[in-house]
Amino acid sequence: MTNTIAQMNKEKTMFWTLLGVLVISIGFYIFCINTTVRNIVMREQLENDSIKIALEISNKEFKYISLKNSLTIELAYAMGFKNVAEKTFIKANSSGIVSYAQKEL
């Protein structure tokens, strides 16, 4: 009789242990699915944001190119630019120091 009761206690312990492992496994599976879905949604949002940013950049590049192509010498004179009579170039010394020629007006 005690042998049968001891065997039933082992079976109960094994049953509850397996049931606990099953519940933990199902919980971990649900957690993994939830994490995967959240990552997919976040990736789609990031892709949409990158598409919007790329579109803004291309629009700004198009605007820059159109403004650059519309620039003429007459427009530059109208904006106050002048021709330079004497050009001064700067030269980097071998020591890494940049020097320049300065004129006093």
mmCIF file of N, CA and C in Angstrom:
data_model
loop_
_atom_site.group_PDB
_atom_site.id
_atom_site.type_symbol
_atom_site.label_atom_id
_atom_site.label_comp_id
_atom_site.label_asym_id
_atom_site.label_seq_id
_atom_site.Cartn_x
_atom_site.Cartn_y
_atom_site.Cartn_z
ATOM 1 N N MET A 1 0.816 -1.188 0.000
ATOM 2 C CA MET A 1 0.000 0.000 0.000
ATOM 3 C C MET A 1 0.872 1.270 0.000
ATOM 4 N N THR A 2 1.912 1.306 0.827
ATOM 5 C CA THR A 2 2.783 2.474 0.856
ATOM 6 C C THR A 2 3.557 2.593 -0.443
ATOM 7 N N ASN A 3 3.843 1.471 -1.078
ATOM 8 C CA ASN A 3 4.542 1.473 -2.349
ATOM 9 C C ASN A 3 3.679 2.145 -3.429
ATOM 10 N N THR A 4 2.372 1.867 -3.408
ATOM 11 C CA THR A 4 1.448 2.455 -4.376
ATOM 12 C C THR A 4 1.301 3.959 -4.135
ATOM 13 N N ILE A 5 1.244 4.375 -2.894
ATOM 14 C CA ILE A 5 1.103 5.792 -2.555
ATOM 15 C C ILE A 5 2.363 6.553 -2.957
ATOM 16 N N ALA A 6 3.552 5.982 -2.733
ATOM 17 C CA ALA A 6 4.801 6.617 -3.112
ATOM 18 C C ALA A 6 4.877 6.764 -4.628
ATOM 19 N N GLN A 7 4.379 5.730 -5.362
ATOM 20 C CA GLN A 7 4.405 5.783 -6.821
ATOM 21 C C GLN A 7 3.429 6.851 -7.315
ATOM 22 N N MET A 8 2.268 7.012 -6.663
ATOM 23 C CA MET A 8 1.297 8.036 -7.054
ATOM 24 C C MET A 8 1.857 9.437 -6.797
ATOM 25 N N ASN A 9 2.621 9.603 -5.709
ATOM 26 C CA ASN A 9 3.228 10.896 -5.430
ATOM 27 C C ASN A 9 4.254 11.248 -6.497
ATOM 28 N N LYS A 10 5.026 10.242 -6.971
ATOM 29 C CA LYS A 10 5.986 10.489 -8.043
ATOM 30 C C LYS A 10 5.264 10.900 -9.320
ATOM 31 N N GLU A 11 4.154 10.227 -9.615
ATOM 32 C CA GLU A 11 3.397 10.554 -10.831
ATOM 33 C C GLU A 11 2.787 11.949 -10.732
ATOM 34 N N LYS A 12 2.283 12.319 -9.556
ATOM 35 C CA LYS A 12 1.732 13.667 -9.361
ATOM 36 C C LYS A 12 2.830 14.716 -9.531
ATOM 37 N N THR A 13 3.984 14.467 -8.917
ATOM 38 C CA THR A 13 5.095 15.410 -9.027
ATOM 39 C C THR A 13 5.539 15.550 -10.473
ATOM 40 N N MET A 14 5.639 14.427 -11.189
ATOM 41 C CA MET A 14 6.036 14.456 -12.586
ATOM 42 C C MET A 14 4.983 15.185 -13.421
ATOM 43 N N PHE A 15 3.704 14.946 -13.147
ATOM 44 C CA PHE A 15 2.628 15.612 -13.886
ATOM 45 C C PHE A 15 2.685 17.120 -13.700
ATOM 46 N N TRP A 16 2.802 17.573 -12.450
ATOM 47 C CA TRP A 16 2.824 19.012 -12.193
ATOM 48 C C TRP A 16 4.109 19.658 -12.726
ATOM 49 N N THR A 17 5.207 18.926 -12.689
ATOM 50 C CA THR A 17 6.455 19.443 -13.251
ATOM 51 C C THR A 17 6.319 19.618 -14.759
ATOM 52 N N LEU A 18 5.798 18.607 -15.438
ATOM 53 C CA LEU A 18 5.606 18.705 -16.890
ATOM 54 C C LEU A 18 4.587 19.775 -17.247
ATOM 55 N N LEU A 19 3.540 19.893 -16.435
ATOM 56 C CA LEU A 19 2.548 20.939 -16.688
ATOM 57 C C LEU A 19 3.169 22.324 -16.507
ATOM 58 N N GLY A 20 4.005 22.478 -15.488
ATOM 59 C CA GLY A 20 4.699 23.753 -15.277
ATOM 60 C C GLY A 20 5.641 24.087 -16.433
ATOM 61 N N VAL A 21 6.386 23.078 -16.904
ATOM 62 C CA VAL A 21 7.281 23.283 -18.040
ATOM 63 C C VAL A 21 6.471 23.658 -19.273
ATOM 64 N N LEU A 22 5.326 23.007 -19.467
ATOM 65 C CA LEU A 22 4.457 23.323 -20.608
ATOM 66 C C LEU A 22 3.941 24.755 -20.526
ATOM 67 N N VAL A 23 3.506 25.203 -19.362
ATOM 68 C CA VAL A 23 3.006 26.569 -19.197
ATOM 69 C C VAL A 23 4.130 27.577 -19.425
ATOM 70 N N ILE A 24 5.315 27.301 -18.902
ATOM 71 C CA ILE A 24 6.455 28.198 -19.111
ATOM 72 C C ILE A 24 6.824 28.240 -20.592
ATOM 73 N N SER A 25 6.794 27.099 -21.264
ATOM 74 C CA SER A 25 7.119 27.050 -22.692
ATOM 75 C C SER A 25 6.104 27.838 -23.515
ATOM 76 N N ILE A 26 4.830 27.698 -23.191
ATOM 77 C CA ILE A 26 3.791 28.452 -23.907
ATOM 78 C C ILE A 26 3.961 29.946 -23.653
ATOM 79 N N GLY A 27 4.263 30.340 -22.433
ATOM 80 C CA GLY A 27 4.501 31.749 -22.119
ATOM 81 C C GLY A 27 5.695 32.303 -22.880
ATOM 82 N N PHE A 28 6.774 31.525 -22.951
ATOM 83 C CA PHE A 28 7.964 31.962 -23.679
ATOM 84 C C PHE A 28 7.662 32.053 -25.176
ATOM 85 N N TYR A 29 6.872 31.121 -25.700
ATOM 86 C CA TYR A 29 6.487 31.145 -27.109
ATOM 87 C C TYR A 29 5.668 32.398 -27.417
ATOM 88 N N ILE A 30 4.721 32.741 -26.565
ATOM 89 C CA ILE A 30 3.900 33.942 -26.756
ATOM 90 C C ILE A 30 4.780 35.191 -26.678
ATOM 91 N N PHE A 31 5.720 35.214 -25.739
ATOM 92 C CA PHE A 31 6.645 36.342 -25.628
ATOM 93 C C PHE A 31 7.467 36.506 -26.909
ATOM 94 N N CYS A 32 7.977 35.395 -27.442
ATOM 95 C CA CYS A 32 8.786 35.459 -28.668
ATOM 96 C C CYS A 32 7.959 35.940 -29.858
ATOM 97 N N ILE A 33 6.732 35.457 -29.996
ATOM 98 C CA ILE A 33 5.853 35.901 -31.083
ATOM 99 C C ILE A 33 5.560 37.385 -30.942
ATOM 100 N N ASN A 34 5.273 37.838 -29.727
ATOM 101 C CA ASN A 34 4.990 39.251 -29.472
ATOM 102 C C ASN A 34 6.202 40.108 -29.843
ATOM 103 N N THR A 35 7.391 39.685 -29.443
ATOM 104 C CA THR A 35 8.613 40.424 -29.759
ATOM 105 C C THR A 35 8.846 40.470 -31.266
ATOM 106 N N THR A 36 8.605 39.363 -31.944
ATOM 107 C CA THR A 36 8.789 39.314 -33.396
ATOM 108 C C THR A 36 7.837 40.263 -34.105
ATOM 109 N N VAL A 37 6.591 40.282 -33.702
ATOM 110 C CA VAL A 37 5.605 41.173 -34.321
ATOM 111 C C VAL A 37 5.962 42.629 -34.073
ATOM 112 N N ARG A 38 6.378 42.954 -32.859
ATOM 113 C CA ARG A 38 6.782 44.330 -32.562
ATOM 114 C C ARG A 38 7.985 44.757 -33.405
ATOM 115 N N ASN A 39 8.961 43.855 -33.581
ATOM 116 C CA ASN A 39 10.132 44.175 -34.394
ATOM 117 C C ASN A 39 9.758 44.370 -35.857
ATOM 118 N N ILE A 40 8.819 43.574 -36.360
ATOM 119 C CA ILE A 40 8.379 43.733 -37.752
ATOM 120 C C ILE A 40 7.699 45.079 -37.940
ATOM 121 N N VAL A 41 6.840 45.456 -37.006
ATOM 122 C CA VAL A 41 6.143 46.741 -37.098
ATOM 123 C C VAL A 41 7.146 47.888 -37.017
ATOM 124 N N MET A 42 8.125 47.783 -36.113
ATOM 125 C CA MET A 42 9.133 48.828 -35.977
ATOM 126 C C MET A 42 9.976 48.939 -37.248
ATOM 127 N N ARG A 43 10.319 47.799 -37.849
ATOM 128 C CA ARG A 43 11.108 47.822 -39.078
ATOM 129 C C ARG A 43 10.331 48.495 -40.203
ATOM 130 N N GLU A 44 9.031 48.207 -40.313
ATOM 131 C CA GLU A 44 8.210 48.855 -41.342
ATOM 132 C C GLU A 44 8.134 50.359 -41.121
ATOM 133 N N GLN A 45 8.015 50.783 -39.869
ATOM 134 C CA GLN A 45 7.985 52.212 -39.575
ATOM 135 C C GLN A 45 9.317 52.860 -39.945
ATOM 136 N N LEU A 46 10.423 52.196 -39.646
ATOM 137 C CA LEU A 46 11.733 52.736 -40.002
ATOM 138 C C LEU A 46 11.911 52.798 -41.513
ATOM 139 N N GLU A 47 11.407 51.805 -42.234
ATOM 140 C CA GLU A 47 11.482 51.831 -43.695
ATOM 141 C C GLU A 47 10.671 53.004 -44.241
ATOM 142 N N ASN A 48 9.474 53.220 -43.685
ATOM 143 C CA ASN A 48 8.657 54.353 -44.129
ATOM 144 C C ASN A 48 9.350 55.682 -43.839
ATOM 145 N N ASP A 49 9.958 55.786 -42.657
ATOM 146 C CA ASP A 49 10.684 57.017 -42.318
ATOM 147 C C ASP A 49 11.866 57.236 -43.258
ATOM 148 N N SER A 50 12.589 56.164 -43.567
ATOM 149 C CA SER A 50 13.738 56.324 -44.469
ATOM 150 C C SER A 50 13.283 56.698 -45.871
ATOM 151 N N ILE A 51 12.140 56.200 -46.317
ATOM 152 C CA ILE A 51 11.606 56.586 -47.626
ATOM 153 C C ILE A 51 11.238 58.068 -47.623
ATOM 154 N N LYS A 52 10.614 58.534 -46.537
ATOM 155 C CA LYS A 52 10.250 59.951 -46.443
ATOM 156 C C LYS A 52 11.493 60.839 -46.453
ATOM 157 N N ILE A 53 12.508 60.426 -45.705
ATOM 158 C CA ILE A 53 13.740 61.228 -45.650
ATOM 159 C C ILE A 53 14.431 61.236 -47.006
ATOM 160 N N ALA A 54 14.474 60.095 -47.689
ATOM 161 C CA ALA A 54 15.089 60.039 -49.015
ATOM 162 C C ALA A 54 14.329 60.920 -49.999
ATOM 163 N N LEU A 55 13.007 60.964 -49.883
ATOM 164 C CA LEU A 55 12.204 61.821 -50.756
ATOM 165 C C LEU A 55 12.487 63.293 -50.477
ATOM 166 N N GLU A 56 12.598 63.661 -49.210
ATOM 167 C CA GLU A 56 12.929 65.046 -48.870
ATOM 168 C C GLU A 56 14.307 65.428 -49.408
ATOM 169 N N ILE A 57 15.257 64.529 -49.276
ATOM 170 C CA ILE A 57 16.611 64.807 -49.777
ATOM 171 C C ILE A 57 16.598 64.980 -51.283
ATOM 172 N N SER A 58 15.889 64.103 -51.990
ATOM 173 C CA SER A 58 15.852 64.224 -53.451
ATOM 174 C C SER A 58 15.150 65.506 -53.880
ATOM 175 N N ASN A 59 14.111 65.918 -53.143
ATOM 176 C CA ASN A 59 13.449 67.191 -53.462
ATOM 177 C C ASN A 59 14.399 68.371 -53.255
ATOM 178 N N LYS A 60 15.171 68.324 -52.171
ATOM 179 C CA LYS A 60 16.125 69.406 -51.920
ATOM 180 C C LYS A 60 17.250 69.403 -52.949
ATOM 181 N N GLU A 61 17.683 68.222 -53.372
ATOM 182 C CA GLU A 61 18.708 68.157 -54.421
ATOM 183 C C GLU A 61 18.172 68.726 -55.733
ATOM 184 N N PHE A 62 16.919 68.412 -56.066
ATOM 185 C CA PHE A 62 16.323 68.934 -57.280
ATOM 186 C C PHE A 62 16.213 70.456 -57.215
ATOM 187 N N LYS A 63 15.809 70.977 -56.043
ATOM 188 C CA LYS A 63 15.711 72.419 -55.868
ATOM 189 C C LYS A 63 17.089 73.067 -55.990
ATOM 190 N N TYR A 64 18.109 72.439 -55.410
ATOM 191 C CA TYR A 64 19.472 72.959 -55.502
ATOM 192 C C TYR A 64 19.941 72.995 -56.947
ATOM 193 N N ILE A 65 19.707 71.925 -57.683
ATOM 194 C CA ILE A 65 20.146 71.868 -59.079
ATOM 195 C C ILE A 65 19.419 72.907 -59.919
ATOM 196 N N SER A 66 18.113 73.072 -59.676
ATOM 197 C CA SER A 66 17.368 74.071 -60.452
ATOM 198 C C SER A 66 17.846 75.483 -60.123
ATOM 199 N N LEU A 67 18.151 75.770 -58.843
ATOM 200 C CA LEU A 67 18.692 77.082 -58.481
ATOM 201 C C LEU A 67 20.089 77.284 -59.059
ATOM 202 N N LYS A 68 20.899 76.238 -59.049
ATOM 203 C CA LYS A 68 22.247 76.323 -59.595
ATOM 204 C C LYS A 68 22.208 76.587 -61.096
ATOM 205 N N ASN A 69 21.275 75.950 -61.789
ATOM 206 C CA ASN A 69 21.173 76.146 -63.237
ATOM 207 C C ASN A 69 20.595 77.514 -63.602
ATOM 208 N N SER A 70 19.855 78.128 -62.675
ATOM 209 C CA SER A 70 19.272 79.439 -62.960
ATOM 210 C C SER A 70 20.228 80.587 -62.631
ATOM 211 N N LEU A 71 21.376 80.283 -62.056
ATOM 212 C CA LEU A 71 22.343 81.315 -61.686
ATOM 213 C C LEU A 71 23.082 81.814 -62.928
ATOM 214 N N THR A 72 23.078 83.122 -63.116
ATOM 215 C CA THR A 72 23.782 83.736 -64.246
ATOM 216 C C THR A 72 24.719 84.811 -63.716
ATOM 217 N N ILE A 73 25.600 85.281 -64.588
ATOM 218 C CA ILE A 73 26.555 86.324 -64.190
ATOM 219 C C ILE A 73 25.833 87.632 -63.891
ATOM 220 N N GLU A 74 24.760 87.905 -64.635
ATOM 221 C CA GLU A 74 23.988 89.134 -64.377
ATOM 222 C C GLU A 74 23.319 89.076 -63.007
ATOM 223 N N LEU A 75 22.799 87.913 -62.642
ATOM 224 C CA LEU A 75 22.183 87.762 -61.323
ATOM 225 C C LEU A 75 23.226 87.921 -60.223
ATOM 226 N N ALA A 76 24.425 87.407 -60.449
ATOM 227 C CA ALA A 76 25.499 87.553 -59.469
ATOM 228 C C ALA A 76 25.875 89.022 -59.294
ATOM 229 N N TYR A 77 25.983 89.770 -60.401
ATOM 230 C CA TYR A 77 26.269 91.213 -60.295
ATOM 231 C C TYR A 77 25.144 91.927 -59.571
ATOM 232 N N ALA A 78 23.894 91.539 -59.845
ATOM 233 C CA ALA A 78 22.751 92.172 -59.185
ATOM 234 C C ALA A 78 22.759 91.897 -57.679
ATOM 235 N N MET A 79 23.304 90.758 -57.282
ATOM 236 C CA MET A 79 23.357 90.407 -55.862
ATOM 237 C C MET A 79 24.555 91.045 -55.165
ATOM 238 N N GLY A 80 25.427 91.716 -55.907
ATOM 239 C CA GLY A 80 26.532 92.430 -55.291
ATOM 240 C C GLY A 80 27.886 91.782 -55.474
ATOM 241 N N PHE A 81 27.974 90.727 -56.236
ATOM 242 C CA PHE A 81 29.275 90.110 -56.490
ATOM 243 C C PHE A 81 30.041 90.945 -57.504
ATOM 244 N N LYS A 82 31.363 90.941 -57.395
ATOM 245 C CA LYS A 82 32.213 91.707 -58.306
ATOM 246 C C LYS A 82 33.327 90.801 -58.807
ATOM 247 N N ASN A 83 33.923 91.198 -59.946
ATOM 248 C CA ASN A 83 35.083 90.474 -60.454
ATOM 249 C C ASN A 83 36.299 90.808 -59.605
ATOM 250 N N VAL A 84 37.160 89.847 -59.405
ATOM 251 C CA VAL A 84 38.369 90.044 -58.627
ATOM 252 C C VAL A 84 39.499 90.364 -59.597
ATOM 253 N N ALA A 85 40.163 91.497 -59.339
ATOM 254 C CA ALA A 85 41.230 91.918 -60.234
ATOM 255 C C ALA A 85 42.514 91.138 -59.948
ATOM 256 N N GLU A 86 42.859 91.015 -58.675
ATOM 257 C CA GLU A 86 44.097 90.327 -58.317
ATOM 258 C C GLU A 86 43.748 89.113 -57.460
ATOM 259 N N LYS A 87 44.197 87.959 -57.891
ATOM 260 C CA LYS A 87 43.886 86.727 -57.170
ATOM 261 C C LYS A 87 45.033 86.389 -56.236
ATOM 262 N N THR A 88 44.692 85.954 -55.027
ATOM 263 C CA THR A 88 45.684 85.559 -54.035
ATOM 264 C C THR A 88 45.432 84.104 -53.677
ATOM 265 N N PHE A 89 46.468 83.306 -53.779
ATOM 266 C CA PHE A 89 46.354 81.889 -53.453
ATOM 267 C C PHE A 89 47.045 81.630 -52.131
ATOM 268 N N ILE A 90 46.528 80.715 -51.376
ATOM 269 C CA ILE A 90 47.174 80.341 -50.128
ATOM 270 C C ILE A 90 47.924 79.041 -50.352
ATOM 271 N N LYS A 91 49.032 78.888 -49.630
ATOM 272 C CA LYS A 91 49.882 77.723 -49.801
ATOM 273 C C LYS A 91 50.150 77.117 -48.434
ATOM 274 N N ALA A 92 50.019 75.813 -48.363
ATOM 275 C CA ALA A 92 50.282 75.129 -47.100
ATOM 276 C C ALA A 92 51.770 74.886 -46.982
ATOM 277 N N ASN A 93 52.335 75.281 -45.859
ATOM 278 C CA ASN A 93 53.755 75.022 -45.599
ATOM 279 C C ASN A 93 53.947 73.550 -45.285
ATOM 280 N N SER A 94 55.178 73.120 -45.351
ATOM 281 C CA SER A 94 55.468 71.723 -45.045
ATOM 282 C C SER A 94 55.245 71.421 -43.562
ATOM 283 N N SER A 95 55.226 72.464 -42.727
ATOM 284 C CA SER A 95 55.013 72.254 -41.306
ATOM 285 C C SER A 95 53.540 72.103 -40.965
ATOM 286 N N GLY A 96 52.676 72.241 -41.943
ATOM 287 C CA GLY A 96 51.250 72.087 -41.688
ATOM 288 C C GLY A 96 50.555 73.380 -41.327
ATOM 289 N N ILE A 97 51.260 74.522 -41.359
ATOM 290 C CA ILE A 97 50.671 75.822 -41.044
ATOM 291 C C ILE A 97 50.284 76.489 -42.349
ATOM 292 N N VAL A 98 49.100 77.023 -42.396
ATOM 293 C CA VAL A 98 48.624 77.707 -43.596
ATOM 294 C C VAL A 98 48.888 79.188 -43.434
ATOM 295 N N SER A 99 49.503 79.806 -44.435
ATOM 296 C CA SER A 99 49.757 81.242 -44.402
ATOM 297 C C SER A 99 48.972 81.913 -45.501
ATOM 298 N N TYR A 100 48.757 83.202 -45.348
ATOM 299 C CA TYR A 100 48.033 83.962 -46.358
ATOM 300 C C TYR A 100 48.612 85.366 -46.441
ATOM 301 N N ALA A 101 48.407 85.976 -47.596
ATOM 302 C CA ALA A 101 48.878 87.354 -47.783
ATOM 303 C C ALA A 101 47.733 88.291 -47.434
ATOM 304 N N GLN A 102 48.042 89.294 -46.633
ATOM 305 C CA GLN A 102 46.999 90.222 -46.208
ATOM 306 C C GLN A 102 47.342 91.601 -46.742
ATOM 307 N N LYS A 103 46.326 92.241 -47.323
ATOM 308 C CA LYS A 103 46.507 93.616 -47.831
ATOM 309 C C LYS A 103 45.736 94.558 -46.938
ATOM 310 N N GLU A 104 46.325 95.688 -46.692
ATOM 311 C CA GLU A 104 45.624 96.720 -45.956
ATOM 312 C C GLU A 104 45.000 97.681 -46.941
ATOM 313 N N LEU A 105 43.793 98.107 -46.652
ATOM 314 C CA LEU A 105 43.095 99.038 -47.535
ATOM 315 C C LEU A 105 43.268 100.451 -47.120
#
